[in-house]
Amino acid sequence: MMPRWRIVVGLTAIWLLLWGAITPTLVVGGVLTSVLVLMLFPFPQAPWRWTLRPWPTLTMLLRFVVDLVRASVQVSWLAVRPAAPPPSAVVRVPLETRNELLVTVTAELVSLVPGSLLVELDPEQPALYLHVLDARSPEHLDRAVASVHEQERRVVEAMAPKDERDAYRRLAQEVSR
């Protein structure tokens, strides 16, 4: 959990930005307000562990933007082309990670990309049920499943605790053999 002083500094900075000035009175008022807010509304302890690695996080976000642009162009083409719409399908994609936060982030990032929509998330044995817009062939479905696994890998590399990341890597090596 983030140390309390960092939260107080952050809330005080927001306080000063809202006032649009920096004076000793506003700084003291911001600190007192921040401490009062934290006493009245304490942050709950997160039930999961995670870390944030800058380089893998940047890679994950950049790849997300690339996927977003590429999928937007593809969906736009499917909408304006003169042919009939392609068949769609719902596909089950099992996930390797069991960390609730990582599963949720993976599900959100996958669902935000046009052309696929999260229909259901199975929390018992983490799996995503995705509605895939373009399911013309088994290869199209395989690509959709592979893109979910790639997104999961990027999320694990960016956010998983070291022990979970290492276990995920070992499992991925066993599966690839």
Coordinates of N, CA and C in Angstrom, one line a residue:
M1 N 0.8 -1.2 0.0 CA 0.0 0.0 0.0 C 0.9 1.2 0.0
M2 N 0.4 2.3 -0.7 CA 1.2 3.5 -0.8 C 1.3 4.2 0.6
P3 N 2.5 4.6 1.0 CA 2.6 5.3 2.3 C 1.7 6.5 2.4
R4 N 1.2 6.7 3.6 CA 0.2 7.8 3.8 C 0.7 9.2 3.4
W5 N 2.0 9.4 3.7 CA 2.5 10.8 3.3 C 2.4 11.0 1.8
R6 N 2.6 10.0 1.0 CA 2.5 10.2 -0.4 C 1.0 10.6 -0.8
I7 N 0.1 9.9 -0.1 CA -1.3 10.2 -0.4 C -1.6 11.7 0.0
V8 N -1.1 12.1 1.2 CA -1.3 13.4 1.6 C -0.7 14.4 0.7
V9 N 0.5 14.2 0.2 CA 1.1 15.1 -0.8 C 0.3 15.1 -2.1
G10 N -0.2 14.0 -2.5 CA -1.0 14.0 -3.8 C -2.3 14.7 -3.6
L11 N -3.0 14.5 -2.5 CA -4.2 15.2 -2.3 C -4.0 16.7 -2.1
T12 N -2.9 17.0 -1.4 CA -2.6 18.5 -1.2 C -2.3 19.1 -2.6
A13 N -1.6 18.4 -3.5 CA -1.3 18.9 -4.8 C -2.6 19.2 -5.6
I14 N -3.6 18.2 -5.5 CA -4.9 18.4 -6.1 C -5.6 19.6 -5.5
W15 N -5.5 19.7 -4.2 CA -6.1 20.9 -3.5 C -5.6 22.2 -4.1
L16 N -4.3 22.3 -4.2 CA -3.7 23.5 -4.7 C -4.0 23.7 -6.2
L17 N -4.1 22.7 -6.9 CA -4.5 22.9 -8.3 C -6.0 23.4 -8.4
L18 N -6.8 22.9 -7.6 CA -8.2 23.3 -7.6 C -8.3 24.8 -7.2
W19 N -7.5 25.2 -6.3 CA -7.5 26.6 -5.9 C -6.8 27.5 -6.9
G20 N -5.9 27.0 -7.6 CA -5.2 27.7 -8.6 C -4.1 28.7 -8.1
A21 N -3.7 28.4 -6.9 CA -2.6 29.3 -6.3 C -1.9 28.5 -5.2
I22 N -0.7 29.0 -4.9 CA 0.1 28.3 -3.9 C 0.5 29.4 -2.8
T23 N -0.2 29.3 -1.7 CA 0.1 30.2 -0.6 C 0.3 29.3 0.7
P24 N 1.0 29.9 1.7 CA 1.2 29.1 2.9 C -0.1 28.6 3.5
T25 N -1.1 29.5 3.5 CA -2.4 29.2 4.0 C -3.1 28.0 3.3
L26 N -3.0 28.1 1.9 CA -3.6 27.0 1.1 C -2.9 25.7 1.3
V27 N -1.5 25.7 1.4 CA -0.8 24.5 1.7 C -1.2 23.9 3.0
V28 N -1.2 24.7 4.1 CA -1.6 24.1 5.4 C -3.0 23.6 5.3
G29 N -3.9 24.4 4.7 CA -5.3 23.9 4.5 C -5.4 22.7 3.7
G30 N -4.6 22.5 2.7 CA -4.6 21.3 1.9 C -4.1 20.1 2.7
V31 N -3.0 20.3 3.5 CA -2.5 19.2 4.3 C -3.6 18.8 5.3
L32 N -4.2 19.7 6.0 CA -5.2 19.4 7.0 C -6.4 18.8 6.4
T33 N -6.8 19.2 5.2 CA -8.0 18.6 4.6 C -7.6 17.2 4.1
S34 N -6.4 17.0 3.6 CA -6.0 15.7 3.2 C -6.0 14.7 4.4
V35 N -5.4 15.1 5.5 CA -5.4 14.3 6.7 C -6.8 13.9 7.2
L36 N -7.6 14.9 7.2 CA -9.0 14.7 7.6 C -9.7 13.7 6.7
V37 N -9.5 13.9 5.4 CA -10.2 13.0 4.4 C -9.7 11.6 4.7
L38 N -8.4 11.4 4.9 CA -7.8 10.0 5.1 C -8.3 9.5 6.5
M39 N -8.6 10.3 7.5 CA -9.1 9.8 8.7 C -10.6 9.4 8.6
L40 N -11.3 10.2 7.8 CA -12.8 9.9 7.7 C -13.0 8.8 6.7
F41 N -12.2 8.7 5.6 CA -12.4 7.7 4.6 C -11.1 7.0 4.3
P42 N -10.7 6.1 5.2 CA -9.5 5.4 5.0 C -9.5 4.4 3.8
F43 N -8.4 4.3 3.1 CA -8.3 3.4 1.9 C -8.4 2.0 2.4
P44 N -9.1 1.2 1.8 CA -9.2 -0.3 2.2 C -7.9 -0.9 1.7
Q45 N -7.5 -2.0 2.4 CA -6.4 -2.8 2.0 C -6.8 -3.6 0.8
A46 N -5.9 -3.5 -0.2 CA -6.2 -4.3 -1.5 C -6.0 -5.8 -1.2
P47 N -6.9 -6.7 -1.6 CA -6.7 -8.1 -1.3 C -5.8 -8.8 -2.2
W48 N -5.1 -8.1 -3.1 CA -4.2 -8.7 -4.1 C -2.8 -8.0 -4.0
R49 N -1.9 -8.7 -4.5 CA -0.5 -8.1 -4.6 C -0.2 -7.8 -6.0
W50 N 0.5 -6.7 -6.2 CA 0.9 -6.3 -7.6 C 2.1 -5.3 -7.5
T51 N 2.7 -5.2 -8.6 CA 3.8 -4.2 -8.7 C 3.7 -3.6 -10.1
L52 N 4.4 -2.5 -10.3 CA 4.3 -1.9 -11.6 C 5.7 -1.6 -12.1
R53 N 6.0 -2.3 -13.2 CA 7.3 -2.2 -13.8 C 7.2 -1.2 -15.0
P54 N 8.0 -0.1 -14.9 CA 7.8 1.0 -15.9 C 8.0 0.5 -17.4
W55 N 9.0 -0.2 -17.7 CA 9.2 -0.5 -19.1 C 8.2 -1.5 -19.7
P56 N 7.9 -2.6 -19.0 CA 6.8 -3.5 -19.5 C 5.4 -2.8 -19.5
T57 N 5.2 -1.9 -18.5 CA 3.9 -1.1 -18.5 C 3.8 -0.2 -19.7
L58 N 4.9 0.5 -20.1 CA 4.9 1.3 -21.3 C 4.7 0.4 -22.5
T59 N 5.4 -0.7 -22.6 CA 5.2 -1.6 -23.7 C 3.8 -2.1 -23.8
M60 N 3.2 -2.4 -22.7 CA 1.8 -2.9 -22.6 C 0.8 -1.8 -23.2
L61 N 1.0 -0.6 -22.7 CA 0.2 0.5 -23.1 C 0.3 0.9 -24.6
L62 N 1.6 0.9 -25.0 CA 1.8 1.2 -26.5 C 1.2 0.1 -27.4
R63 N 1.4 -1.1 -27.0 CA 0.8 -2.2 -27.8 C -0.7 -2.2 -27.7
F64 N -1.3 -1.7 -26.6 CA -2.7 -1.6 -26.5 C -3.2 -0.5 -27.5
V65 N -2.5 0.6 -27.6 CA -2.9 1.7 -28.5 C -2.8 1.2 -30.0
V66 N -1.7 0.4 -30.3 CA -1.6 -0.2 -31.6 C -2.8 -1.1 -31.9
D67 N -3.1 -2.0 -31.0 CA -4.2 -2.9 -31.1 C -5.5 -2.1 -31.3
L68 N -5.7 -1.1 -30.5 CA -6.9 -0.2 -30.6 C -7.0 0.4 -32.0
V69 N -6.0 1.0 -32.5 CA -6.0 1.6 -33.8 C -6.3 0.6 -34.9
R70 N -5.5 -0.5 -34.9 CA -5.7 -1.6 -35.9 C -7.1 -2.2 -35.9
A71 N -7.6 -2.5 -34.7 CA -9.0 -3.0 -34.6 C -10.0 -2.0 -35.0
S72 N -9.8 -0.7 -34.7 CA -10.8 0.3 -35.1 C -10.9 0.4 -36.7
V73 N -9.7 0.3 -37.3 CA -9.7 0.3 -38.8 C -10.4 -0.9 -39.3
Q74 N -10.1 -2.1 -38.8 CA -10.8 -3.3 -39.2 C -12.3 -3.3 -39.0
V75 N -12.7 -2.9 -37.9 CA -14.2 -2.8 -37.6 C -14.8 -1.8 -38.5
S76 N -14.2 -0.7 -38.7 CA -14.7 0.4 -39.6 C -14.9 -0.2 -41.0
W77 N -13.9 -1.0 -41.5 CA -14.0 -1.6 -42.8 C -15.1 -2.6 -42.9
L78 N -15.3 -3.4 -41.8 CA -16.4 -4.3 -41.8 C -17.7 -3.6 -41.9
A79 N -17.8 -2.4 -41.3 CA -19.1 -1.6 -41.3 C -19.4 -1.0 -42.6
V80 N -18.4 -0.6 -43.4 CA -18.7 0.2 -44.6 C -18.5 -0.6 -45.9
R81 N -17.9 -1.8 -45.8 CA -17.7 -2.6 -47.0 C -19.0 -3.0 -47.6
P82 N -19.1 -3.3 -48.9 CA -20.4 -3.6 -49.5 C -20.8 -5.1 -49.2
A83 N -20.0 -5.9 -48.7 CA -20.3 -7.3 -48.5 C -21.2 -7.5 -47.2
A84 N -21.7 -8.7 -47.0 CA -22.5 -9.0 -45.9 C -21.6 -9.0 -44.6
P85 N -22.1 -8.8 -43.5 CA -21.3 -8.8 -42.3 C -20.8 -10.3 -42.0
P86 N -19.6 -10.4 -41.5 CA -19.0 -11.7 -41.3 C -19.8 -12.4 -40.1
P87 N -19.7 -13.7 -40.0 CA -20.3 -14.3 -38.8 C -19.5 -14.0 -37.6
S88 N -20.2 -14.0 -36.5 CA -19.5 -13.7 -35.2 C -19.6 -15.0 -34.3
A89 N -18.9 -15.0 -33.2 CA -18.9 -16.2 -32.4 C -18.5 -15.8 -31.0
V90 N -18.9 -16.7 -30.0 CA -18.5 -16.5 -28.6 C -17.4 -17.6 -28.4
V91 N -16.3 -17.2 -27.9 CA -15.2 -18.2 -27.7 C -14.7 -18.1 -26.2
R92 N -14.4 -19.2 -25.7 CA -13.9 -19.3 -24.3 C -12.4 -19.3 -24.4
V93 N -11.8 -18.4 -23.6 CA -10.3 -18.2 -23.6 C -9.8 -18.5 -22.2
P94 N -9.2 -19.6 -21.9 CA -8.7 -19.8 -20.5 C -7.5 -19.0 -20.2
L95 N -7.4 -18.5 -19.0 CA -6.2 -17.7 -18.7 C -5.3 -18.5 -17.7
E96 N -4.1 -18.1 -17.8 CA -3.1 -18.8 -16.9 C -3.0 -18.2 -15.5
T97 N -3.1 -16.9 -15.4 CA -2.9 -16.3 -14.1 C -4.2 -16.4 -13.3
R98 N -4.0 -16.5 -12.0 CA -5.1 -16.6 -11.0 C -5.3 -15.4 -10.2
N99 N -4.4 -14.4 -10.4 CA -4.5 -13.1 -9.7 C -5.7 -12.3 -10.2
E100 N -6.6 -12.0 -9.3 CA -7.8 -11.3 -9.6 C -7.6 -10.0 -10.3
L101 N -6.6 -9.2 -9.8 CA -6.3 -7.9 -10.4 C -5.8 -8.1 -11.9
L102 N -4.9 -9.1 -12.1 CA -4.3 -9.3 -13.4 C -5.4 -9.8 -14.4
V103 N -6.3 -10.7 -13.9 CA -7.4 -11.2 -14.7 C -8.3 -10.0 -15.1
T104 N -8.6 -9.1 -14.2 CA -9.5 -8.0 -14.4 C -8.9 -7.0 -15.4
V105 N -7.6 -6.7 -15.2 CA -6.9 -5.8 -16.2 C -6.9 -6.4 -17.6
T106 N -6.6 -7.7 -17.6 CA -6.6 -8.3 -19.0 C -7.9 -8.3 -19.6
A107 N -9.0 -8.6 -18.8 CA -10.3 -8.5 -19.4 C -10.7 -7.1 -19.8
E108 N -10.3 -6.1 -19.1 CA -10.7 -4.7 -19.5 C -10.0 -4.3 -20.7
L109 N -8.7 -4.6 -20.8 CA -7.9 -4.2 -22.0 C -8.4 -5.0 -23.3
V110 N -8.8 -6.2 -23.1 CA -9.3 -7.0 -24.2 C -10.6 -6.4 -24.7
S111 N -11.5 -6.1 -23.7 CA -12.8 -5.6 -24.0 C -12.8 -4.2 -24.6
L112 N -11.8 -3.4 -24.3 CA -11.8 -2.1 -24.9 C -11.4 -2.0 -26.3
V113 N -10.8 -3.1 -26.8 CA -10.4 -3.2 -28.2 C -11.6 -3.5 -29.1
P114 N -11.9 -2.7 -30.1 CA -13.1 -3.0 -30.9 C -13.0 -4.3 -31.6
G115 N -14.1 -5.0 -31.8 CA -14.1 -6.3 -32.5 C -14.3 -7.5 -31.5
S116 N -14.0 -7.2 -30.3 CA -14.2 -8.3 -29.3 C -14.9 -7.6 -28.0
L117 N -15.8 -8.4 -27.4 CA -16.5 -7.9 -26.3 C -16.5 -8.9 -25.2
L118 N -16.2 -8.6 -24.0 CA -16.3 -9.5 -22.9 C -17.7 -9.8 -22.6
V119 N -18.1 -11.1 -22.7 CA -19.5 -11.5 -22.4 C -19.5 -12.0 -21.0
E120 N -18.5 -12.7 -20.5 CA -18.5 -13.3 -19.2 C -17.1 -13.6 -18.8
L121 N -16.9 -13.4 -17.4 CA -15.6 -13.8 -16.8 C -15.8 -14.8 -15.8
D122 N -15.2 -16.0 -16.0 CA -15.4 -17.1 -15.1 C -14.3 -17.0 -14.0
P123 N -14.7 -16.6 -12.8 CA -13.7 -16.4 -11.7 C -13.2 -17.7 -11.1
E124 N -13.9 -18.7 -11.2 CA -13.5 -20.0 -10.6 C -12.2 -20.5 -11.2
Q125 N -12.3 -20.7 -12.5 CA -11.1 -21.1 -13.3 C -10.9 -20.0 -14.3
P126 N -10.1 -19.0 -14.0 CA -10.2 -17.8 -14.9 C -10.2 -18.1 -16.4
A127 N -11.3 -17.6 -17.0 CA -11.5 -17.7 -18.4 C -12.3 -16.6 -18.8
L128 N -12.1 -16.1 -20.0 CA -12.9 -15.0 -20.6 C -13.8 -15.7 -21.7
Y129 N -15.0 -15.3 -21.7 CA -15.9 -15.6 -22.8 C -16.1 -14.3 -23.6
L130 N -15.5 -14.4 -24.9 CA -15.5 -13.2 -25.7 C -16.4 -13.4 -26.9
H131 N -17.1 -12.3 -27.2 CA -17.8 -12.2 -28.5 C -16.9 -11.7 -29.5
V132 N -16.6 -12.5 -30.5 CA -15.6 -12.0 -31.6 C -16.4 -11.7 -32.8
L133 N -16.2 -10.4 -33.3 CA -17.0 -9.9 -34.4 C -16.7 -10.6 -35.7
D134 N -15.5 -10.9 -36.0 CA -15.1 -11.4 -37.3 C -14.6 -12.9 -37.1
A135 N -15.6 -13.8 -37.2 CA -15.2 -15.3 -37.0 C -15.4 -16.0 -38.3
R136 N -14.9 -15.5 -39.4 CA -15.0 -16.1 -40.7 C -14.4 -17.5 -40.8
S137 N -13.4 -17.7 -40.0 CA -12.7 -19.0 -40.1 C -12.1 -19.4 -38.8
P138 N -11.7 -20.6 -38.6 CA -11.0 -21.0 -37.4 C -9.7 -20.2 -37.1
E139 N -9.1 -19.8 -38.2 CA -7.9 -19.0 -38.1 C -8.2 -17.6 -37.4
H140 N -9.3 -17.0 -37.8 CA -9.7 -15.8 -37.2 C -10.0 -15.9 -35.7
L141 N -10.6 -17.0 -35.3 CA -10.8 -17.3 -33.9 C -9.5 -17.6 -33.2
D142 N -8.6 -18.3 -33.8 CA -7.3 -18.6 -33.2 C -6.5 -17.3 -33.0
R143 N -6.6 -16.4 -33.9 CA -5.9 -15.1 -33.7 C -6.5 -14.3 -32.6
A144 N -7.9 -14.4 -32.4 CA -8.5 -13.7 -31.3 C -8.0 -14.3 -30.0
V145 N -8.0 -15.6 -29.9 CA -7.5 -16.3 -28.7 C -6.0 -15.9 -28.4
A146 N -5.2 -15.9 -29.5 CA -3.8 -15.6 -29.3 C -3.6 -14.2 -28.8
S147 N -4.4 -13.3 -29.3 CA -4.3 -11.9 -28.9 C -4.6 -11.7 -27.4
V148 N -5.6 -12.5 -26.9 CA -5.9 -12.4 -25.5 C -4.7 -13.0 -24.7
H149 N -4.2 -14.1 -25.1 CA -3.0 -14.6 -24.4 C -1.8 -13.6 -24.4
E150 N -1.6 -13.0 -25.5 CA -0.5 -12.0 -25.6 C -0.8 -10.8 -24.7
Q151 N -2.1 -10.4 -24.6 CA -2.4 -9.3 -23.7 C -2.2 -9.7 -22.2
E152 N -2.6 -11.0 -21.9 CA -2.4 -11.5 -20.6 C -0.9 -11.5 -20.2
R153 N -0.1 -11.9 -21.2 CA 1.4 -12.0 -21.0 C 1.9 -10.6 -20.7
R154 N 1.5 -9.6 -21.4 CA 2.0 -8.2 -21.2 C 1.5 -7.7 -19.9
V155 N 0.3 -8.0 -19.5 CA -0.2 -7.6 -18.1 C 0.6 -8.2 -17.0
V156 N 0.8 -9.5 -17.1 CA 1.6 -10.2 -16.1 C 3.0 -9.6 -16.1
E157 N 3.7 -9.4 -17.2 CA 5.0 -8.8 -17.2 C 5.0 -7.4 -16.6
A158 N 4.0 -6.7 -16.8 CA 4.0 -5.3 -16.3 C 3.6 -5.2 -14.8
M159 N 2.7 -6.1 -14.3 CA 2.1 -5.9 -13.0 C 2.2 -7.0 -12.0
A160 N 2.5 -8.2 -12.4 CA 2.5 -9.3 -11.5 C 3.7 -9.2 -10.5
P161 N 3.5 -9.7 -9.3 CA 4.6 -9.8 -8.3 C 5.6 -10.8 -8.9
K162 N 6.9 -10.7 -8.5 CA 7.9 -11.5 -9.1 C 7.7 -13.0 -9.1
D163 N 7.2 -13.5 -8.0 CA 6.9 -15.0 -7.9 C 5.8 -15.4 -8.9
E164 N 4.8 -14.6 -9.0 CA 3.7 -15.0 -10.0 C 4.2 -14.8 -11.4
R165 N 5.0 -13.8 -11.7 CA 5.6 -13.6 -13.0 C 6.5 -14.8 -13.4
D166 N 7.3 -15.2 -12.5 CA 8.2 -16.3 -12.7 C 7.4 -17.6 -13.0
A167 N 6.4 -17.9 -12.2 CA 5.5 -19.0 -12.3 C 4.8 -19.0 -13.7
Y168 N 4.4 -17.8 -14.1 CA 3.7 -17.7 -15.4 C 4.7 -18.0 -16.5
R169 N 5.9 -17.5 -16.4 CA 7.0 -17.7 -17.4 C 7.3 -19.2 -17.5
R170 N 7.4 -19.9 -16.4 CA 7.7 -21.4 -16.4 C 6.5 -22.1 -17.1
L171 N 5.3 -21.7 -16.7 CA 4.1 -22.4 -17.4 C 4.1 -22.1 -18.9
A172 N 4.4 -20.9 -19.3 CA 4.4 -20.6 -20.7 C 5.5 -21.4 -21.4
Q173 N 6.6 -21.6 -20.8 CA 7.7 -22.5 -21.4 C 7.2 -23.9 -21.6
E174 N 6.6 -24.4 -20.5 CA 6.1 -25.8 -20.6 C 5.0 -26.0 -21.7
V175 N 4.2 -25.0 -21.8 CA 3.1 -25.1 -22.9 C 3.7 -25.0 -24.3
S176 N 4.8 -24.2 -24.4 CA 5.3 -24.0 -25.8 C 6.1 -25.2 -26.2
R177 N 6.5 -26.1 -25.3 CA 7.3 -27.3 -25.7 C 6.5 -28.3 -26.4

